[in-house]
Each structure stands twice: as structure tokens, then as C-alpha cells.
Amino acid sequence: MKPHTVAPLLLAVALLPTSSPTPAIAQPLTTTQSSATAQAPAIPQPARTHASATTRTPAIPQLAVQPGHAQTSGVPWIAHVHARSQAPAAPWLAVQPVHTQTSTAPWPTHAQAPVTGRSVHAEPTRRQAVQAALDALVAAGAPGALAETRDENGHWTGTAGTGDLRTHAPVPRNGRWRIGSVTKSFVAALVLKLADEKKITLDAPIGRYLPGLLPRQDKITVRMLLNHTGGIADYAATFDQTPAGLRRLGETTYTPRRLIALGTGLPPTSDPGVRWAYSNTGYAALGLMIEKVTGQSLSVALRTRVIVPLGLRATYLPTTARGITGPHPHGYMRDEKNRLEDITTFNPSNAWAAGAIVSTASDVNHFFDQLLRGRLLSPALLAQMKQTVPVAPGFEYGLGLMKLTLSCGTTVWGHKGHIPGYATYSFHTDRRDITVAATALPSLNDAAIDQAMNQALNAEFCS
């Protein structure tokens, strides 16, 4: 979500800005298949195949999302990344050169040795590189960091720093946290399951299911809401992103309709189907659509159709509950005096369908593994989920899925998530998975945090 004049929250897609203005996306916006053909791809086979690896870790290409309307430039953790030619975005959205002299954390890092799964000695160099990225997150100013990786040799979990600045307890290896906009992949998967069940049609106008909710309801389709091409402004752009604003945000209860009203009260970002512009508002509308067609709350619908079938035992969608159940690292934000303040206790209603899920690295990796292997959706629906629209060089967006092409040539699928207190990157190939989290947002050095998160992706997929 984004900057509400009130104090809201949100999750977002923090992408890296390009060094030059992002060209406008061709109109009308067209989708591309994830494979060379237009036919639905076959379901991936359980056995993971080996991919080529390089001997060095290249940098992830810098990305920029297509700016929508100037008024949609909101809170950094929510989702817009602006080209540098635009008005400056929040500091944690831009990736600046990091000076190691200024990235020392003001507390002991307590870096922990990696915890291995089935293969204690498998891929030591790559896993050491991921651990180094976790240590870099702590050095950059995050109190704690956590990652789980999976490959043909087994599972590996690494942590660094502390899970609580007050007690100096270690980061819980199976800890839960708010995964922010990674929630969108879960919600999109649920919408596609409902399409599989013939309860909704992806190319039907949203007005068929929610009459009167959105302007231009007969032109904006379900698919456009899923891939952010509906032209609806982001309600998070109205949030107050100051420390005081974030505190209020964490104490305020928003209804989905209030969030949607905030977004539709802003000028549209484009005509429907013309331009990609990240919008949490669209996902709030999708959440209401899910509730309408299922007769269940979004939390229950996710649990019965996605979470329980996949065996995700530590995943849930809170509505207004401010605490996180079970073991969890505390989340922090930068206060007015540039100190870290605990913001773990936070009302997530401003994120809801756009970013309120609480989960673990293990559950998130398992979700994407099963989703991308075709264990949740039919081949035809998974193929549609992976139909993308262009956003920037090396970055495309499908139906709740981000597709990144790394500079080493590897293509990964997943999502990024940002919400006050936590940053999450979760990306996957047919043989490797990584979910990594840092426990500060906005942090003391957001550019360095983002750089270290990218370092973790490079370590896993390009080494």
C-alpha cells in the first residue's frame, strides 16, 4: 500500500530505478507468453533440471516501473518505483551506491551459521554467498535477516542479526513475518482457481461481480486488476509516510471499500488496458470479488482453497489483528531521530488483499514451488498467470507474478513485498527457490538493504 494522508502502510514492489527515464509502454498494452509459443506450457516435472551457472555473481539489472500519474507516487515500501527523471521517491526505493563505511549496524550482528537441511555439504559456495548477503543486510542496518533456499540437494536456512533489539534473541529460523505484496501472488492464485471452477471469467468486466464499486466498471476486467493495467490509482499514494503517519497507520482500521474509495478518488493512471501502473486498489477490489463469489471472507477463502490444500501450516491472512502469532522476528522502522523503532504490532487492514499475509520462508517457498509446478492450477490457467506485460528491461508482470531476467540470463518468477517493518523477496526457477526477509522498513539505509536483498538473489541464481 502506499502513502495515505493518514498513516497507512503497505506492501509494495520495490524495484530498482533505471539510470534514464523509462519509455512509455506501447499502447495498447499487449501480453507476452512466458514460453516461445502461445500454447499453455506443460506442467513442470517434479525432478528439477540443472541450469547453467556462471563463475561470478553478476548484478541484477536495474528495474523501473512505468510511472502512472504523478499523484500515485507514494510510500516507498508499497510499490511504485519511479524513474530518476520523476519526482524523487522515498529513499528506500532508490538504489544508490553503498559506502561500506556508513553501513555498520549500531548493534551486534550475532550472525548465525547456516542451518542445513538434508544436505549438509551441498553447494557450500552458493550457500555461503547467501549467508554473506544476510550478513550484509544486518551491516546495512536491518536488525535481523532470514533466508531459506531449496534446490535438488535439499533445504537450507540461514539467519543473521537479532530478532529482537531489546532482548537480543536470535532470529527464529522458522519465524513468521508480514510478507507484504507477496500476498498478491496468493490472491491471484485464488482468483485463477475460481476461474478454474467457472465462478469468474478473467476477461469479464469487474462490474459483473461488483456493480458500482469502480469507475469505468464495464471496461476494467478482472485480468487488468490482476496485472495492474486497469488504470486505477494506488490508494497507498494517499498515506502519510512520516514516522508519525506510519504509527497512525498501524493503529487505524480500514475497510476494503474505504481503501478503494481512496484510490478511485485519485485521477486514473491511464485508460483501462493501456499502461502498467502498480495499484493496491485493484487487489482490494479483487478481494471483495472473491468474497462475493465464494460467500466467504477472504481469509477463509484463502485458507480453504490455497493454504490448507498446499499444507501451509504457518500462513494466514489477518484482518485487523495487530500481533503476529507464533515465533517471529520483530519488525522495525526508522523514527524521526533516525533510530530504529519497533513496529511489529501493526494493524494490517490497510494492506488486506494487497499485502497482509503473515507467513514463513518455508511456507512461501513451498507455495511458489507448488504453484509453478502446476500443483495448484490447471496447465491452461498457469499459462495465463505467466502471460506478462512489459514494465522495464528485465522486468515483466503477469497475473500476480513478477518475472525478472537476471543479468546472468536466468529468468526467475515470484514477487517482492514491503510493509512497515519487513521487506521480502521470493523468487524461483524450476530447480531453485529463495525467500529472504529483512526486518526493517523504512530502515536506516534503504538503498543498502535493497542492494543486499539483490545480492541474495544473485548468490542463489547466478553462482
mmCIF file of C-alpha atoms in Angstrom, residues 179-410:
data_model
loop_
_atom_site.group_PDB
_atom_site.id
_atom_site.type_symbol
_atom_site.label_atom_id
_atom_site.label_comp_id
_atom_site.label_asym_id
_atom_site.label_seq_id
_atom_site.Cartn_x
_atom_site.Cartn_y
_atom_site.Cartn_z
ATOM 1 C CA ILE A 179 5.251 -10.758 3.671
ATOM 2 C CA GLY A 180 3.727 -7.598 2.173
ATOM 3 C CA SER A 181 2.959 -7.641 -1.544
ATOM 4 C CA VAL A 182 3.970 -11.286 -1.894
ATOM 5 C CA THR A 183 0.347 -11.623 -0.759
ATOM 6 C CA LYS A 184 -0.664 -10.641 -4.299
ATOM 7 C CA SER A 185 0.613 -13.944 -5.682
ATOM 8 C CA PHE A 186 -1.584 -15.844 -3.200
ATOM 9 C CA VAL A 187 -4.643 -13.736 -4.042
ATOM 10 C CA ALA A 188 -4.017 -14.053 -7.785
ATOM 11 C CA ALA A 189 -3.697 -17.832 -7.460
ATOM 12 C CA LEU A 190 -7.044 -17.902 -5.659
ATOM 13 C CA VAL A 191 -8.696 -15.807 -8.393
ATOM 14 C CA LEU A 192 -7.357 -18.225 -11.006
ATOM 15 C CA LYS A 193 -8.684 -21.192 -9.038
ATOM 16 C CA LEU A 194 -12.096 -19.544 -9.065
ATOM 17 C CA ALA A 195 -11.733 -19.160 -12.826
ATOM 18 C CA ASP A 196 -10.913 -22.874 -12.990
ATOM 19 C CA GLU A 197 -14.108 -23.522 -11.031
ATOM 20 C CA LYS A 198 -16.052 -21.368 -13.559
ATOM 21 C CA LYS A 199 -17.060 -18.950 -10.804
ATOM 22 C CA ILE A 200 -15.450 -15.982 -12.543
ATOM 23 C CA THR A 201 -14.170 -15.125 -16.023
ATOM 24 C CA LEU A 202 -10.817 -13.371 -16.296
ATOM 25 C CA ASP A 203 -11.855 -11.147 -19.187
ATOM 26 C CA ALA A 204 -15.224 -10.235 -17.713
ATOM 27 C CA PRO A 205 -15.680 -6.639 -16.528
ATOM 28 C CA ILE A 206 -15.358 -6.185 -12.778
ATOM 29 C CA GLY A 207 -18.802 -4.577 -12.820
ATOM 30 C CA ARG A 208 -20.310 -8.018 -13.450
ATOM 31 C CA TYR A 209 -19.269 -9.094 -9.959
ATOM 32 C CA LEU A 210 -19.150 -5.796 -8.072
ATOM 33 C CA PRO A 211 -21.571 -3.378 -9.730
ATOM 34 C CA GLY A 212 -20.993 0.240 -8.809
ATOM 35 C CA LEU A 213 -17.690 -0.339 -6.988
ATOM 36 C CA LEU A 214 -15.246 1.060 -9.550
ATOM 37 C CA PRO A 215 -15.488 3.800 -12.169
ATOM 38 C CA ARG A 216 -15.304 2.518 -15.758
ATOM 39 C CA GLN A 217 -16.540 -0.812 -14.371
ATOM 40 C CA ASP A 218 -17.586 -2.050 -17.793
ATOM 41 C CA LYS A 219 -14.105 -1.540 -19.263
ATOM 42 C CA ILE A 220 -11.865 -2.738 -16.427
ATOM 43 C CA THR A 221 -11.580 -6.532 -16.434
ATOM 44 C CA VAL A 222 -10.547 -8.984 -13.740
ATOM 45 C CA ARG A 223 -7.358 -9.666 -15.712
ATOM 46 C CA MET A 224 -6.483 -5.954 -15.750
ATOM 47 C CA LEU A 225 -6.770 -5.784 -11.969
ATOM 48 C CA LEU A 226 -4.506 -8.814 -11.638
ATOM 49 C CA ASN A 227 -1.753 -7.400 -13.858
ATOM 50 C CA HIS A 228 -2.066 -3.719 -12.845
ATOM 51 C CA THR A 229 -3.284 -2.426 -16.205
ATOM 52 C CA GLY A 230 -6.731 -1.263 -15.104
ATOM 53 C CA GLY A 231 -5.663 2.374 -14.839
ATOM 54 C CA ILE A 232 -6.795 2.657 -11.209
ATOM 55 C CA ALA A 233 -4.635 4.839 -8.968
ATOM 56 C CA ASP A 234 -2.970 3.324 -5.918
ATOM 57 C CA TYR A 235 -4.710 4.149 -2.645
ATOM 58 C CA ALA A 236 -1.370 3.896 -0.864
ATOM 59 C CA ALA A 237 -0.398 7.150 -2.577
ATOM 60 C CA THR A 238 -2.636 8.923 -0.074
ATOM 61 C CA PHE A 239 -0.818 7.594 3.007
ATOM 62 C CA ASP A 240 1.349 9.719 5.268
ATOM 63 C CA GLN A 241 4.786 8.115 5.125
ATOM 64 C CA THR A 242 6.340 10.009 8.039
ATOM 65 C CA PRO A 243 7.102 8.064 11.232
ATOM 66 C CA ALA A 244 4.085 9.672 12.902
ATOM 67 C CA GLY A 245 1.955 8.747 9.901
ATOM 68 C CA LEU A 246 3.106 5.129 9.981
ATOM 69 C CA ARG A 247 2.287 4.911 13.676
ATOM 70 C CA ARG A 248 -1.227 6.150 12.981
ATOM 71 C CA LEU A 249 -1.489 3.779 10.068
ATOM 72 C CA GLY A 250 -0.688 0.871 12.351
ATOM 73 C CA GLU A 251 -3.425 1.942 14.742
ATOM 74 C CA THR A 252 -6.156 2.623 12.162
ATOM 75 C CA THR A 253 -8.714 0.157 10.830
ATOM 76 C CA TYR A 254 -9.534 0.473 7.136
ATOM 77 C CA THR A 255 -12.354 -1.310 5.375
ATOM 78 C CA PRO A 256 -11.708 -2.543 1.828
ATOM 79 C CA ARG A 257 -14.287 -0.124 0.470
ATOM 80 C CA ARG A 258 -12.590 2.779 2.204
ATOM 81 C CA LEU A 259 -9.275 1.792 0.634
ATOM 82 C CA ILE A 260 -10.908 1.564 -2.782
ATOM 83 C CA ALA A 261 -12.549 4.960 -2.311
ATOM 84 C CA LEU A 262 -9.140 6.468 -1.554
ATOM 85 C CA GLY A 263 -7.722 5.016 -4.776
ATOM 86 C CA THR A 264 -10.636 5.923 -7.010
ATOM 87 C CA GLY A 265 -10.608 9.419 -5.560
ATOM 88 C CA LEU A 266 -7.302 9.991 -7.349
ATOM 89 C CA PRO A 267 -7.033 10.641 -11.108
ATOM 90 C CA PRO A 268 -6.793 7.444 -13.184
ATOM 91 C CA THR A 269 -3.292 6.446 -14.227
ATOM 92 C CA SER A 270 -4.446 5.608 -17.783
ATOM 93 C CA ASP A 271 -7.320 4.248 -19.769
ATOM 94 C CA PRO A 272 -8.051 0.585 -18.965
ATOM 95 C CA GLY A 273 -5.615 -1.806 -20.604
ATOM 96 C CA VAL A 274 -3.210 0.872 -21.832
ATOM 97 C CA ARG A 275 -0.446 1.115 -19.257
ATOM 98 C CA TRP A 276 1.047 -0.842 -16.357
ATOM 99 C CA ALA A 277 0.851 1.091 -13.098
ATOM 100 C CA TYR A 278 1.092 -0.711 -9.770
ATOM 101 C CA SER A 279 -2.160 -0.464 -7.857
ATOM 102 C CA ASN A 280 -3.012 -1.900 -4.470
ATOM 103 C CA THR A 281 -6.517 -0.580 -5.089
ATOM 104 C CA GLY A 282 -7.074 -3.212 -7.765
ATOM 105 C CA TYR A 283 -6.200 -6.015 -5.359
ATOM 106 C CA ALA A 284 -8.576 -4.650 -2.739
ATOM 107 C CA ALA A 285 -11.298 -4.895 -5.397
ATOM 108 C CA LEU A 286 -10.218 -8.470 -6.193
ATOM 109 C CA GLY A 287 -10.513 -9.330 -2.504
ATOM 110 C CA LEU A 288 -14.092 -8.091 -2.452
ATOM 111 C CA MET A 289 -14.835 -10.031 -5.645
ATOM 112 C CA ILE A 290 -13.511 -13.223 -4.041
ATOM 113 C CA GLU A 291 -15.771 -12.690 -1.040
ATOM 114 C CA LYS A 292 -18.768 -12.036 -3.285
ATOM 115 C CA VAL A 293 -18.447 -15.152 -5.442
ATOM 116 C CA THR A 294 -17.405 -17.544 -2.642
ATOM 117 C CA GLY A 295 -19.660 -16.277 0.125
ATOM 118 C CA GLN A 296 -16.623 -16.464 2.431
ATOM 119 C CA SER A 297 -14.303 -13.920 3.954
ATOM 120 C CA LEU A 298 -11.059 -13.515 2.035
ATOM 121 C CA SER A 299 -9.170 -15.088 4.945
ATOM 122 C CA VAL A 300 -11.366 -18.195 4.869
ATOM 123 C CA ALA A 301 -11.360 -18.445 1.074
ATOM 124 C CA LEU A 302 -7.559 -18.335 1.002
ATOM 125 C CA ARG A 303 -7.362 -20.914 3.758
ATOM 126 C CA THR A 304 -9.785 -23.390 2.194
ATOM 127 C CA ARG A 305 -8.630 -23.123 -1.426
ATOM 128 C CA VAL A 306 -4.901 -22.365 -1.182
ATOM 129 C CA ILE A 307 -3.359 -22.546 2.275
ATOM 130 C CA VAL A 308 -4.796 -25.862 3.533
ATOM 131 C CA PRO A 309 -4.574 -27.752 0.202
ATOM 132 C CA LEU A 310 -0.875 -26.863 -0.030
ATOM 133 C CA GLY A 311 -0.181 -27.712 3.614
ATOM 134 C CA LEU A 312 0.970 -24.208 4.561
ATOM 135 C CA ARG A 313 0.745 -24.591 8.319
ATOM 136 C CA ALA A 314 2.192 -21.230 9.329
ATOM 137 C CA THR A 315 0.393 -18.965 6.837
ATOM 138 C CA TYR A 316 -2.681 -16.825 7.492
ATOM 139 C CA LEU A 317 -4.310 -13.559 6.464
ATOM 140 C CA PRO A 318 -5.127 -11.308 9.429
ATOM 141 C CA THR A 319 -7.703 -8.573 9.020
ATOM 142 C CA THR A 320 -7.255 -6.199 11.962
ATOM 143 C CA ALA A 321 -5.266 -8.269 14.486
ATOM 144 C CA ARG A 322 -2.176 -6.219 15.309
ATOM 145 C CA GLY A 323 0.053 -9.003 16.609
ATOM 146 C CA ILE A 324 1.862 -11.856 14.851
ATOM 147 C CA THR A 325 1.138 -15.290 16.277
ATOM 148 C CA GLY A 326 3.897 -17.810 16.895
ATOM 149 C CA PRO A 327 7.661 -17.235 16.827
ATOM 150 C CA HIS A 328 8.579 -14.149 14.823
ATOM 151 C CA PRO A 329 11.362 -11.602 14.445
ATOM 152 C CA HIS A 330 10.376 -8.081 15.404
ATOM 153 C CA GLY A 331 9.977 -5.546 12.603
ATOM 154 C CA TYR A 332 11.378 -2.013 12.812
ATOM 155 C CA MET A 333 11.109 1.364 11.125
ATOM 156 C CA ARG A 334 13.249 4.500 11.154
ATOM 157 C CA ASP A 335 11.920 7.182 13.520
ATOM 158 C CA GLU A 336 12.237 10.981 13.470
ATOM 159 C CA LYS A 337 15.686 10.832 15.070
ATOM 160 C CA ASN A 338 16.988 8.193 12.638
ATOM 161 C CA ARG A 339 16.722 5.459 15.238
ATOM 162 C CA LEU A 340 15.007 2.103 14.859
ATOM 163 C CA GLU A 341 11.548 1.810 16.400
ATOM 164 C CA ASP A 342 9.667 -1.449 16.896
ATOM 165 C CA ILE A 343 6.575 -1.536 14.664
ATOM 166 C CA THR A 344 5.805 -5.252 14.936
ATOM 167 C CA THR A 345 2.421 -4.501 16.476
ATOM 168 C CA PHE A 346 0.585 -3.125 13.470
ATOM 169 C CA ASN A 347 -2.999 -3.127 12.192
ATOM 170 C CA PRO A 348 -2.720 -4.710 8.707
ATOM 171 C CA SER A 349 -6.149 -3.690 7.448
ATOM 172 C CA ASN A 350 -4.580 -1.088 5.159
ATOM 173 C CA ALA A 351 -2.844 -3.915 3.306
ATOM 174 C CA TRP A 352 -5.502 -6.657 3.292
ATOM 175 C CA ALA A 353 -5.702 -8.366 -0.117
ATOM 176 C CA ALA A 354 -2.743 -6.346 -1.378
ATOM 177 C CA GLY A 355 -0.272 -7.352 1.307
ATOM 178 C CA ALA A 356 -1.398 -8.501 4.765
ATOM 179 C CA ILE A 357 -0.457 -12.201 4.764
ATOM 180 C CA VAL A 358 1.775 -13.497 7.567
ATOM 181 C CA SER A 359 3.936 -16.494 6.679
ATOM 182 C CA THR A 360 7.340 -18.147 6.929
ATOM 183 C CA ALA A 361 10.149 -18.614 4.428
ATOM 184 C CA SER A 362 9.413 -22.326 4.270
ATOM 185 C CA ASP A 363 5.718 -21.815 3.543
ATOM 186 C CA VAL A 364 6.340 -19.131 0.926
ATOM 187 C CA ASN A 365 8.903 -21.269 -0.881
ATOM 188 C CA HIS A 366 6.534 -24.243 -0.805
ATOM 189 C CA PHE A 367 3.661 -22.121 -2.139
ATOM 190 C CA PHE A 368 5.642 -20.928 -5.160
ATOM 191 C CA ASP A 369 7.161 -24.375 -5.747
ATOM 192 C CA GLN A 370 3.723 -25.978 -5.903
ATOM 193 C CA LEU A 371 2.187 -23.115 -7.872
ATOM 194 C CA LEU A 372 4.877 -23.057 -10.559
ATOM 195 C CA ARG A 373 4.958 -26.862 -10.854
ATOM 196 C CA GLY A 374 1.258 -26.889 -11.712
ATOM 197 C CA ARG A 375 0.097 -28.493 -8.468
ATOM 198 C CA LEU A 376 -2.452 -25.752 -7.708
ATOM 199 C CA LEU A 377 -3.768 -24.641 -11.114
ATOM 200 C CA SER A 378 -4.524 -26.348 -14.399
ATOM 201 C CA PRO A 379 -1.862 -26.015 -17.117
ATOM 202 C CA ALA A 380 -4.057 -23.568 -19.042
ATOM 203 C CA LEU A 381 -4.596 -21.292 -16.042
ATOM 204 C CA LEU A 382 -0.921 -21.398 -15.012
ATOM 205 C CA ALA A 383 -0.047 -20.412 -18.578
ATOM 206 C CA GLN A 384 -2.367 -17.420 -18.285
ATOM 207 C CA MET A 385 -0.848 -16.468 -14.956
ATOM 208 C CA LYS A 386 2.531 -16.330 -16.695
ATOM 209 C CA GLN A 387 1.334 -14.165 -19.569
ATOM 210 C CA THR A 388 3.132 -10.901 -18.894
ATOM 211 C CA VAL A 389 3.035 -7.232 -19.770
ATOM 212 C CA PRO A 390 6.328 -5.337 -20.173
ATOM 213 C CA VAL A 391 7.345 -2.968 -17.414
ATOM 214 C CA ALA A 392 11.060 -2.310 -17.880
ATOM 215 C CA PRO A 393 14.122 -4.069 -19.298
ATOM 216 C CA GLY A 394 14.454 -7.346 -17.421
ATOM 217 C CA PHE A 395 11.097 -6.966 -15.664
ATOM 218 C CA GLU A 396 7.630 -8.121 -16.707
ATOM 219 C CA TYR A 397 4.441 -8.631 -14.729
ATOM 220 C CA GLY A 398 1.950 -11.454 -15.097
ATOM 221 C CA LEU A 399 -1.201 -12.155 -13.099
ATOM 222 C CA GLY A 400 0.161 -11.544 -9.621
ATOM 223 C CA LEU A 401 3.615 -12.774 -10.651
ATOM 224 C CA MET A 402 6.795 -10.831 -11.311
ATOM 225 C CA LYS A 403 9.174 -12.136 -13.969
ATOM 226 C CA LEU A 404 12.770 -10.985 -13.681
ATOM 227 C CA THR A 405 15.536 -11.755 -16.147
ATOM 228 C CA LEU A 406 18.806 -11.517 -14.275
ATOM 229 C CA SER A 407 21.953 -10.248 -15.906
ATOM 230 C CA CYS A 408 23.349 -13.801 -15.874
ATOM 231 C CA GLY A 409 20.451 -14.730 -18.167
ATOM 232 C CA THR A 410 18.416 -16.641 -15.587
#
